[in-house]
Amino acid sequence: MHVLLHAAQEPVFGLAMKQELARHGYRIGPGTLYPLLHGLERSGLLKSVSHRAGGRMRRFYRITPRGRKALLAARAKVDELHHELHEEHPRRIAGGQ
Ligand SMILES: [Zn+2]
């Protein structure tokens, strides 16, 4: 979801994404990040293009319309959880008194 969020703002590439995730406290290596990006692309949520940046080829990922839909759906779920986390009296669900 984090990757989709940033890819919705601008085309992202692996290294920038790795640094952004590190900023949030996620230490994620290339062996995890690249399969994740490829998986999102295979699922049709991201689309990559290669172009030259600073003298080297770089693969940039941008979000697809399908990715935007998935991001909105995920956001609704996270909002719901967020509300419940901040409720003073979360609903009791076990039927006890
Ligand atoms: Zn971020």
PDB file of C-alpha atoms and ligand atoms in Angstrom:
ATOM      1  CA  MET A   1       0.000   0.000   0.000  1.00  0.00           C
ATOM      2  CA  HIS A   2       2.851   2.327   0.811  1.00  0.00           C
ATOM      3  CA  VAL A   3       4.398   1.687  -2.582  1.00  0.00           C
ATOM      4  CA  LEU A   4       1.074   2.377  -4.329  1.00  0.00           C
ATOM      5  CA  LEU A   5       0.644   5.580  -2.360  1.00  0.00           C
ATOM      6  CA  HIS A   6       3.968   6.973  -3.530  1.00  0.00           C
ATOM      7  CA  ALA A   7       3.584   5.640  -7.058  1.00  0.00           C
ATOM      8  CA  ALA A   8       0.277   7.527  -7.195  1.00  0.00           C
ATOM      9  CA  GLN A   9       2.141  10.796  -6.561  1.00  0.00           C
ATOM     10  CA  GLU A  10       4.995  10.364  -9.031  1.00  0.00           C
ATOM     11  CA  PRO A  11       6.856   7.638 -10.877  1.00  0.00           C
ATOM     12  CA  VAL A  12       9.071   5.851  -8.342  1.00  0.00           C
ATOM     13  CA  PHE A  13      12.152   3.699  -8.730  1.00  0.00           C
ATOM     14  CA  GLY A  14      13.520   0.956  -6.509  1.00  0.00           C
ATOM     15  CA  LEU A  15      16.235   2.856  -4.672  1.00  0.00           C
ATOM     16  CA  ALA A  16      14.015   5.861  -3.854  1.00  0.00           C
ATOM     17  CA  MET A  17      11.317   3.493  -2.610  1.00  0.00           C
ATOM     18  CA  LYS A  18      13.838   1.618  -0.477  1.00  0.00           C
ATOM     19  CA  GLN A  19      14.973   4.907   1.106  1.00  0.00           C
ATOM     20  CA  GLU A  20      11.401   6.036   1.704  1.00  0.00           C
ATOM     21  CA  LEU A  21      10.519   2.741   3.386  1.00  0.00           C
ATOM     22  CA  ALA A  22      13.675   3.033   5.521  1.00  0.00           C
ATOM     23  CA  ARG A  23      12.518   6.504   6.582  1.00  0.00           C
ATOM     24  CA  HIS A  24       9.357   4.848   7.892  1.00  0.00           C
ATOM     25  CA  GLY A  25      11.456   2.270   9.742  1.00  0.00           C
ATOM     26  CA  TYR A  26      11.151  -0.620   7.278  1.00  0.00           C
ATOM     27  CA  ARG A  27      14.528  -2.065   6.403  1.00  0.00           C
ATOM     28  CA  ILE A  28      13.851  -3.892   3.200  1.00  0.00           C
ATOM     29  CA  GLY A  29      16.492  -5.386   0.952  1.00  0.00           C
ATOM     30  CA  PRO A  30      16.511  -5.694  -2.837  1.00  0.00           C
ATOM     31  CA  GLY A  31      15.568  -9.378  -2.483  1.00  0.00           C
ATOM     32  CA  THR A  32      12.240  -8.241  -1.043  1.00  0.00           C
ATOM     33  CA  LEU A  33      11.665  -4.926  -2.777  1.00  0.00           C
ATOM     34  CA  TYR A  34      12.114  -5.980  -6.396  1.00  0.00           C
ATOM     35  CA  PRO A  35       9.874  -9.058  -6.156  1.00  0.00           C
ATOM     36  CA  LEU A  36       7.291  -6.789  -4.487  1.00  0.00           C
ATOM     37  CA  LEU A  37       7.453  -4.238  -7.328  1.00  0.00           C
ATOM     38  CA  HIS A  38       7.346  -6.997  -9.956  1.00  0.00           C
ATOM     39  CA  GLY A  39       4.411  -8.633  -8.187  1.00  0.00           C
ATOM     40  CA  LEU A  40       2.480  -5.339  -8.153  1.00  0.00           C
ATOM     41  CA  GLU A  41       3.214  -4.941 -11.841  1.00  0.00           C
ATOM     42  CA  ARG A  42       2.148  -8.494 -12.617  1.00  0.00           C
ATOM     43  CA  SER A  43      -1.101  -7.812 -10.753  1.00  0.00           C
ATOM     44  CA  GLY A  44      -1.676  -4.782 -12.965  1.00  0.00           C
ATOM     45  CA  LEU A  45      -1.415  -2.274 -10.110  1.00  0.00           C
ATOM     46  CA  LEU A  46       1.845  -0.697 -11.313  1.00  0.00           C
ATOM     47  CA  LYS A  47       3.286  -0.204 -14.764  1.00  0.00           C
ATOM     48  CA  SER A  48       7.009   0.260 -15.296  1.00  0.00           C
ATOM     49  CA  VAL A  49       8.969   2.074 -17.957  1.00  0.00           C
ATOM     50  CA  SER A  50      12.737   2.260 -18.296  1.00  0.00           C
ATOM     51  CA  HIS A  51      14.463   5.464 -19.075  1.00  0.00           C
ATOM     52  CA  ARG A  52      17.808   7.057 -18.678  1.00  0.00           C
ATOM     53  CA  ALA A  53      18.338   9.119 -15.545  1.00  0.00           C
ATOM     54  CA  GLY A  54      21.718  10.506 -14.552  1.00  0.00           C
ATOM     55  CA  GLY A  55      23.591   8.427 -17.121  1.00  0.00           C
ATOM     56  CA  ARG A  56      22.042   5.095 -16.225  1.00  0.00           C
ATOM     57  CA  MET A  57      18.910   3.210 -17.093  1.00  0.00           C
ATOM     58  CA  ARG A  58      16.362   3.204 -14.386  1.00  0.00           C
ATOM     59  CA  ARG A  59      13.017   1.468 -14.122  1.00  0.00           C
ATOM     60  CA  PHE A  60      10.258   3.804 -12.999  1.00  0.00           C
ATOM     61  CA  TYR A  61       6.964   2.512 -11.694  1.00  0.00           C
ATOM     62  CA  ARG A  62       3.726   4.419 -11.904  1.00  0.00           C
ATOM     63  CA  ILE A  63       0.316   3.491 -10.635  1.00  0.00           C
ATOM     64  CA  THR A  64      -2.349   2.174 -13.037  1.00  0.00           C
ATOM     65  CA  PRO A  65      -6.102   2.920 -12.873  1.00  0.00           C
ATOM     66  CA  ARG A  66      -6.510  -0.497 -11.289  1.00  0.00           C
ATOM     67  CA  GLY A  67      -3.796   0.385  -8.764  1.00  0.00           C
ATOM     68  CA  ARG A  68      -5.668   3.583  -7.881  1.00  0.00           C
ATOM     69  CA  LYS A  69      -8.817   1.564  -7.224  1.00  0.00           C
ATOM     70  CA  ALA A  70      -6.884  -0.857  -5.012  1.00  0.00           C
ATOM     71  CA  LEU A  71      -5.334   2.079  -3.158  1.00  0.00           C
ATOM     72  CA  LEU A  72      -8.758   3.649  -2.499  1.00  0.00           C
ATOM     73  CA  ALA A  73     -10.126   0.336  -1.245  1.00  0.00           C
ATOM     74  CA  ALA A  74      -7.096  -0.146   1.030  1.00  0.00           C
ATOM     75  CA  ARG A  75      -7.458   3.410   2.286  1.00  0.00           C
ATOM     76  CA  ALA A  76     -11.070   2.792   3.286  1.00  0.00           C
ATOM     77  CA  LYS A  77      -9.958  -0.263   5.260  1.00  0.00           C
ATOM     78  CA  VAL A  78      -7.146   1.612   6.973  1.00  0.00           C
ATOM     79  CA  ASP A  79      -9.503   4.522   7.812  1.00  0.00           C
ATOM     80  CA  GLU A  80     -11.899   2.064   9.403  1.00  0.00           C
ATOM     81  CA  LEU A  81      -9.126   0.516  11.497  1.00  0.00           C
ATOM     82  CA  HIS A  82      -7.822   3.952  12.380  1.00  0.00           C
ATOM     83  CA  HIS A  83     -11.245   4.990  13.716  1.00  0.00           C
ATOM     84  CA  GLU A  84     -11.576   1.862  15.770  1.00  0.00           C
ATOM     85  CA  LEU A  85      -8.073   2.262  17.209  1.00  0.00           C
ATOM     86  CA  HIS A  86      -9.038   5.712  18.442  1.00  0.00           C
ATOM     87  CA  GLU A  87     -12.465   4.837  19.798  1.00  0.00           C
ATOM     88  CA  GLU A  88     -12.725   5.196  23.520  1.00  0.00           C
ATOM     89  CA  HIS A  89     -14.959   2.160  23.818  1.00  0.00           C
ATOM     90  CA  PRO A  90     -14.395  -0.237  20.944  1.00  0.00           C
ATOM     91  CA  ARG A  91     -17.372  -2.482  20.374  1.00  0.00           C
ATOM     92  CA  ARG A  92     -17.436  -5.669  22.429  1.00  0.00           C
ATOM     93  CA  ILE A  93     -17.759  -8.662  20.197  1.00  0.00           C
ATOM     94  CA  ALA A  94     -17.688 -11.695  22.508  1.00  0.00           C
ATOM     95  CA  GLY A  95     -21.171 -11.148  23.921  1.00  0.00           C
ATOM     96  CA  GLY A  96     -19.848 -10.947  27.517  1.00  0.00           C
ATOM     97  CA  GLN A  97     -20.991  -8.355  30.084  1.00  0.00           C
TER      98      GLN A  97
HETATM   99 ZN    ZN B   1       6.053   7.173   2.650  1.00  0.00          ZN
END
